[in-house]
Short mmCIF file of C-alpha atoms in Angstrom, two decimals:
data_model
loop_
_atom_site.label_atom_id
_atom_site.label_comp_id
_atom_site.label_asym_id
_atom_site.label_seq_id
_atom_site.Cartn_x
_atom_site.Cartn_y
_atom_site.Cartn_z
CA PHE A 1 -217.98 -75.42 4.26
CA TRP A 2 -219.96 -78.84 4.14
CA GLY A 3 -220.18 -78.66 7.71
CA LEU A 4 -221.66 -74.86 7.92
CA VAL A 5 -224.43 -75.60 5.31
CA ALA A 6 -225.88 -78.98 7.22
CA GLY A 7 -225.96 -77.33 10.53
CA ILE A 8 -227.40 -74.45 9.52
CA THR A 9 -230.13 -74.25 11.72
CA ASP A 10 -228.09 -74.39 14.60
CA LEU A 11 -226.47 -71.11 15.83
CA SER A 12 -223.41 -72.75 17.60
CA ILE A 13 -222.43 -74.74 14.64
CA VAL A 14 -222.67 -71.62 12.95
CA MET A 15 -220.89 -69.93 15.21
CA GLU A 16 -217.89 -72.14 14.93
CA ASN A 17 -217.47 -72.89 11.64
CA ALA A 18 -218.00 -69.08 10.38
CA SER A 19 -214.78 -67.90 11.39
CA PRO A 20 -212.70 -70.43 9.58
CA LEU A 21 -215.24 -70.07 6.31
CA LEU A 22 -214.64 -66.20 6.36
CA VAL A 23 -210.39 -66.76 6.85
CA ASN A 24 -210.78 -69.76 3.78
CA SER A 25 -212.86 -67.41 2.12
CA LEU A 26 -210.16 -64.23 2.23
CA VAL A 27 -207.54 -65.95 1.02
CA ILE A 28 -209.45 -67.51 -1.78
CA ILE A 29 -210.40 -63.33 -3.10
CA LYS A 30 -206.22 -62.94 -2.52
CA PHE A 31 -205.29 -65.91 -4.65
CA VAL A 32 -208.48 -64.64 -7.56
CA ASN A 33 -207.78 -61.48 -6.92
CA CYS A 34 -203.99 -61.92 -7.62
CA VAL A 35 -204.73 -64.67 -10.30
CA PHE A 36 -206.56 -62.56 -12.57
CA THR A 37 -205.93 -58.73 -11.80
CA ASN A 38 -202.17 -59.25 -12.54
CA ASP A 39 -201.15 -60.75 -16.32
CA LYS A 40 -198.70 -64.19 -15.51
CA LEU A 41 -196.16 -62.45 -17.94
CA GLN A 42 -195.78 -59.10 -16.69
CA MET A 43 -194.73 -60.66 -13.37
CA LYS A 44 -192.38 -62.96 -14.68
CA GLU A 45 -190.67 -59.82 -16.19
CA LEU A 46 -190.58 -57.59 -13.24
CA LEU A 47 -188.57 -60.81 -11.85
CA GLU A 48 -186.79 -61.12 -15.03
CA ASP A 49 -185.66 -57.17 -14.46
CA ILE A 50 -184.96 -57.32 -10.80
CA GLU A 51 -181.87 -60.02 -12.13
CA GLU A 52 -180.43 -57.91 -14.92
CA THR A 53 -180.73 -54.66 -12.85
CA TRP A 54 -178.59 -57.07 -10.51
CA LYS A 55 -175.87 -58.68 -13.13
CA ILE A 56 -175.45 -54.20 -14.20
CA LYS A 57 -172.41 -53.19 -13.00
CA HIS A 58 -172.95 -50.97 -10.66
CA THR A 59 -170.73 -48.72 -8.21
CA ASN A 60 -169.99 -49.58 -4.46
CA SER A 61 -172.68 -47.02 -3.33
CA GLU A 62 -175.46 -48.51 -5.73
CA LYS A 63 -174.78 -52.13 -4.68
CA LYS A 64 -174.92 -50.82 -1.05
CA ILE A 65 -178.15 -49.54 -1.67
CA LEU A 66 -179.36 -52.25 -4.08
CA GLN A 67 -178.14 -54.59 -1.19
CA HIS A 68 -179.61 -52.80 1.89
CA TYR A 69 -183.13 -52.84 0.22
CA ALA A 70 -182.64 -56.62 -0.98
CA GLU A 71 -182.21 -57.44 2.30
CA LYS A 72 -184.94 -55.55 3.91
CA SER A 73 -187.10 -57.69 1.95
CA ARG A 74 -185.55 -60.83 2.98
CA THR A 75 -185.98 -60.33 6.80
CA PHE A 76 -189.74 -59.09 5.91
CA THR A 77 -190.04 -62.48 3.84
CA ILE A 78 -188.35 -64.87 6.68
CA ARG A 79 -190.38 -62.97 9.82
CA TYR A 80 -193.71 -63.09 7.90
CA ALA A 81 -193.58 -66.78 6.95
CA ILE A 82 -192.16 -67.53 10.43
CA VAL A 83 -195.54 -66.13 11.95
CA LEU A 84 -198.00 -67.52 9.74
CA TYR A 85 -196.47 -71.27 9.72
CA ALA A 86 -196.59 -70.86 13.65
CA THR A 87 -199.60 -70.01 13.43
CA TRP A 88 -200.44 -72.69 11.59
CA LEU A 89 -198.90 -75.57 13.19
CA PHE A 90 -200.42 -74.18 16.78
CA TYR A 91 -203.65 -74.10 15.03
CA SER A 92 -203.69 -77.59 13.64
CA MET A 93 -201.46 -79.63 16.45
CA THR A 94 -204.09 -78.36 19.49
CA SER A 95 -206.47 -80.80 19.11
CA ILE A 96 -203.98 -83.75 18.32
CA VAL A 97 -201.61 -82.49 21.65
CA VAL A 98 -205.13 -82.08 23.67
CA SER A 99 -206.04 -85.59 22.83
CA GLY A 100 -202.62 -87.09 23.59
CA ILE A 101 -202.78 -85.25 27.01
CA TYR A 102 -206.27 -86.95 27.56
CA MET A 103 -204.49 -89.92 26.56
CA ILE A 104 -201.48 -90.22 28.71
CA LEU A 105 -202.43 -88.34 31.75
CA PRO A 106 -205.30 -90.47 33.90
CA THR A 107 -208.36 -89.22 34.27
CA ASN A 108 -211.69 -90.10 35.05
CA GLU A 109 -213.40 -87.79 32.87
CA THR A 110 -214.56 -88.45 29.33
CA TYR A 111 -213.07 -86.79 26.90
CA THR A 112 -214.89 -86.18 23.25
CA VAL A 113 -212.27 -85.74 20.44
CA LYS A 114 -212.61 -82.01 18.98
CA PHE A 115 -211.53 -81.07 15.25
CA LEU A 116 -210.28 -78.00 14.06
CA TYR A 117 -213.70 -76.89 12.99
CA ARG A 118 -217.55 -78.32 14.33
CA MET A 119 -218.20 -81.58 12.01
CA ASP A 120 -219.44 -83.76 15.27
CA HIS A 121 -223.10 -83.57 13.60
CA VAL A 122 -221.74 -84.22 10.28
CA LEU A 123 -219.42 -87.38 10.68
CA ASP A 124 -217.71 -89.60 13.70
CA ILE A 125 -215.16 -87.55 15.07
CA ASP A 126 -213.48 -90.31 16.74
CA LYS A 127 -213.45 -92.80 13.88
CA TYR A 128 -212.72 -90.65 10.89
CA PHE A 129 -209.87 -88.40 13.28
CA LYS A 130 -206.40 -88.83 11.99
CA LEU A 131 -207.78 -88.99 8.36
CA LEU A 132 -209.74 -85.54 9.35
CA MET A 133 -206.44 -84.10 10.91
CA LEU A 134 -204.28 -85.12 8.09
CA HIS A 135 -206.96 -83.35 5.74
CA GLY A 136 -207.19 -80.43 7.91
CA PHE A 137 -202.97 -79.73 8.46
CA ILE A 138 -202.34 -80.15 4.48
CA SER A 139 -205.33 -77.82 3.54
CA VAL A 140 -204.26 -75.36 6.42
CA PHE A 141 -200.51 -75.78 5.35
CA TYR A 142 -201.77 -74.26 1.55
CA ILE A 143 -204.11 -71.29 2.85
CA VAL A 144 -201.31 -70.06 4.71
CA SER A 145 -198.78 -70.45 2.03
CA VAL A 146 -201.08 -68.15 -0.07
CA PRO A 147 -200.29 -64.97 1.67
CA ILE A 148 -197.22 -65.75 2.73
CA ALA A 149 -196.41 -65.95 -1.63
CA ILE A 150 -198.35 -63.58 -2.40
CA ASP A 151 -197.89 -60.82 0.18
CA THR A 152 -193.69 -61.50 -0.22
CA THR A 153 -193.36 -61.49 -3.85
CA PHE A 154 -195.38 -58.02 -3.71
CA THR A 155 -192.82 -56.99 -0.98
CA LEU A 156 -190.34 -57.71 -3.19
CA TYR A 157 -191.11 -55.74 -5.74
CA THR A 158 -191.91 -52.74 -3.49
CA GLN A 159 -188.69 -53.04 -2.16
CA HIS A 160 -187.01 -53.31 -4.97
CA ILE A 161 -188.15 -50.17 -6.76
CA CYS A 162 -187.50 -47.97 -3.59
CA ALA A 163 -183.97 -48.89 -3.70
CA LEU A 164 -184.46 -48.16 -7.44
CA PHE A 165 -185.19 -44.45 -6.77
CA GLU A 166 -182.91 -44.63 -3.85
CA CYS A 167 -180.33 -45.36 -6.27
CA LEU A 168 -181.41 -42.27 -8.69
CA ARG A 169 -181.15 -40.32 -5.49
CA TYR A 170 -177.84 -40.75 -5.35
CA ILE A 171 -176.81 -40.53 -8.78
CA ALA A 172 -178.95 -37.16 -8.69
CA ASN A 173 -177.06 -35.93 -5.69
CA GLU A 174 -173.27 -37.01 -6.84
CA ASP A 175 -174.28 -35.06 -10.58
CA ALA A 176 -175.13 -32.06 -8.73
CA GLN A 177 -172.00 -32.15 -6.54
CA THR A 178 -169.75 -32.73 -9.41
CA SER A 179 -171.28 -30.02 -11.64
CA GLY A 180 -170.58 -27.13 -8.96
CA ARG A 181 -167.48 -28.36 -8.17
CA LEU A 182 -166.72 -28.49 -12.31
CA HIS A 183 -168.83 -24.63 -12.56
CA HIS A 184 -166.84 -22.93 -9.67
CA CYS A 185 -164.28 -21.13 -11.01
CA ASP A 186 -162.03 -17.96 -9.89
CA VAL A 187 -163.36 -15.15 -11.47
CA THR A 188 -161.03 -13.08 -9.93
CA LYS A 189 -157.80 -14.57 -11.72
CA GLU A 190 -155.26 -12.54 -12.78
CA PRO A 191 -154.44 -13.09 -16.61
CA PRO A 192 -151.62 -14.74 -18.16
CA ILE A 193 -148.54 -12.50 -18.61
CA ASN A 194 -147.43 -12.97 -21.77
CA THR A 195 -150.87 -11.60 -23.43
CA GLY A 196 -151.21 -8.36 -21.17
CA GLU A 197 -155.01 -8.27 -21.25
CA PHE A 198 -157.96 -10.45 -20.21
CA SER A 199 -159.67 -11.69 -23.12
CA THR A 200 -162.81 -13.62 -23.36
CA ALA A 201 -161.66 -16.66 -24.34
CA ASP A 202 -159.33 -16.30 -21.36
CA SER A 203 -161.81 -16.00 -19.17
CA ARG A 204 -164.24 -18.95 -20.57
CA ILE A 205 -160.88 -21.19 -19.78
CA CYS A 206 -160.92 -19.83 -16.12
CA CYS A 207 -164.75 -19.97 -15.68
CA PRO A 208 -166.39 -22.88 -17.74
CA GLN A 209 -170.13 -21.87 -16.91
CA LEU A 210 -169.19 -19.17 -19.85
CA ASN A 211 -169.09 -21.59 -22.47
CA SER A 212 -172.99 -22.00 -22.25
#
């Protein structure tokens, strides 16, 4: 932001510093939105509810459903973190790698060290390069960590809710099948020989739906 304001009259400086500023602004907006629009107690209660759900004794099928969606959430979290942290490393290490190459390889060309964003009009990049890179390395790490933490947390909630609905669907199907078996009876069954007749009571025993 400082470099952008200091070089606001230079279009090239504005163009080079606008994209990092835009990314930083989006991350800050995401963080502020998460902090002020979500109650911390409610977020904590959701995590406690997930923990309590896992402590409940489930059937094998219900347990498999919960494990399936938990594994999907875990897989997404790992892949998402790997992609963003890899982006962080490639973005932050580019200047260091290029500088190292020019120092190792013999060349007659003079190379001006470049920072992650345009700061040469404000500071002496060659003099403060290591400190600036350390600052940029740490700051970009935290900037990348914000969307990882927020997005993966909401993914965890979403996958857990999907697992609960899938369990409800499974239980409803099981209840429907059980009810169908209980209500199925042979109405043509002959009455007991000792009574000599087919009474209403006998029909209720043979056919449970008549009890309703």
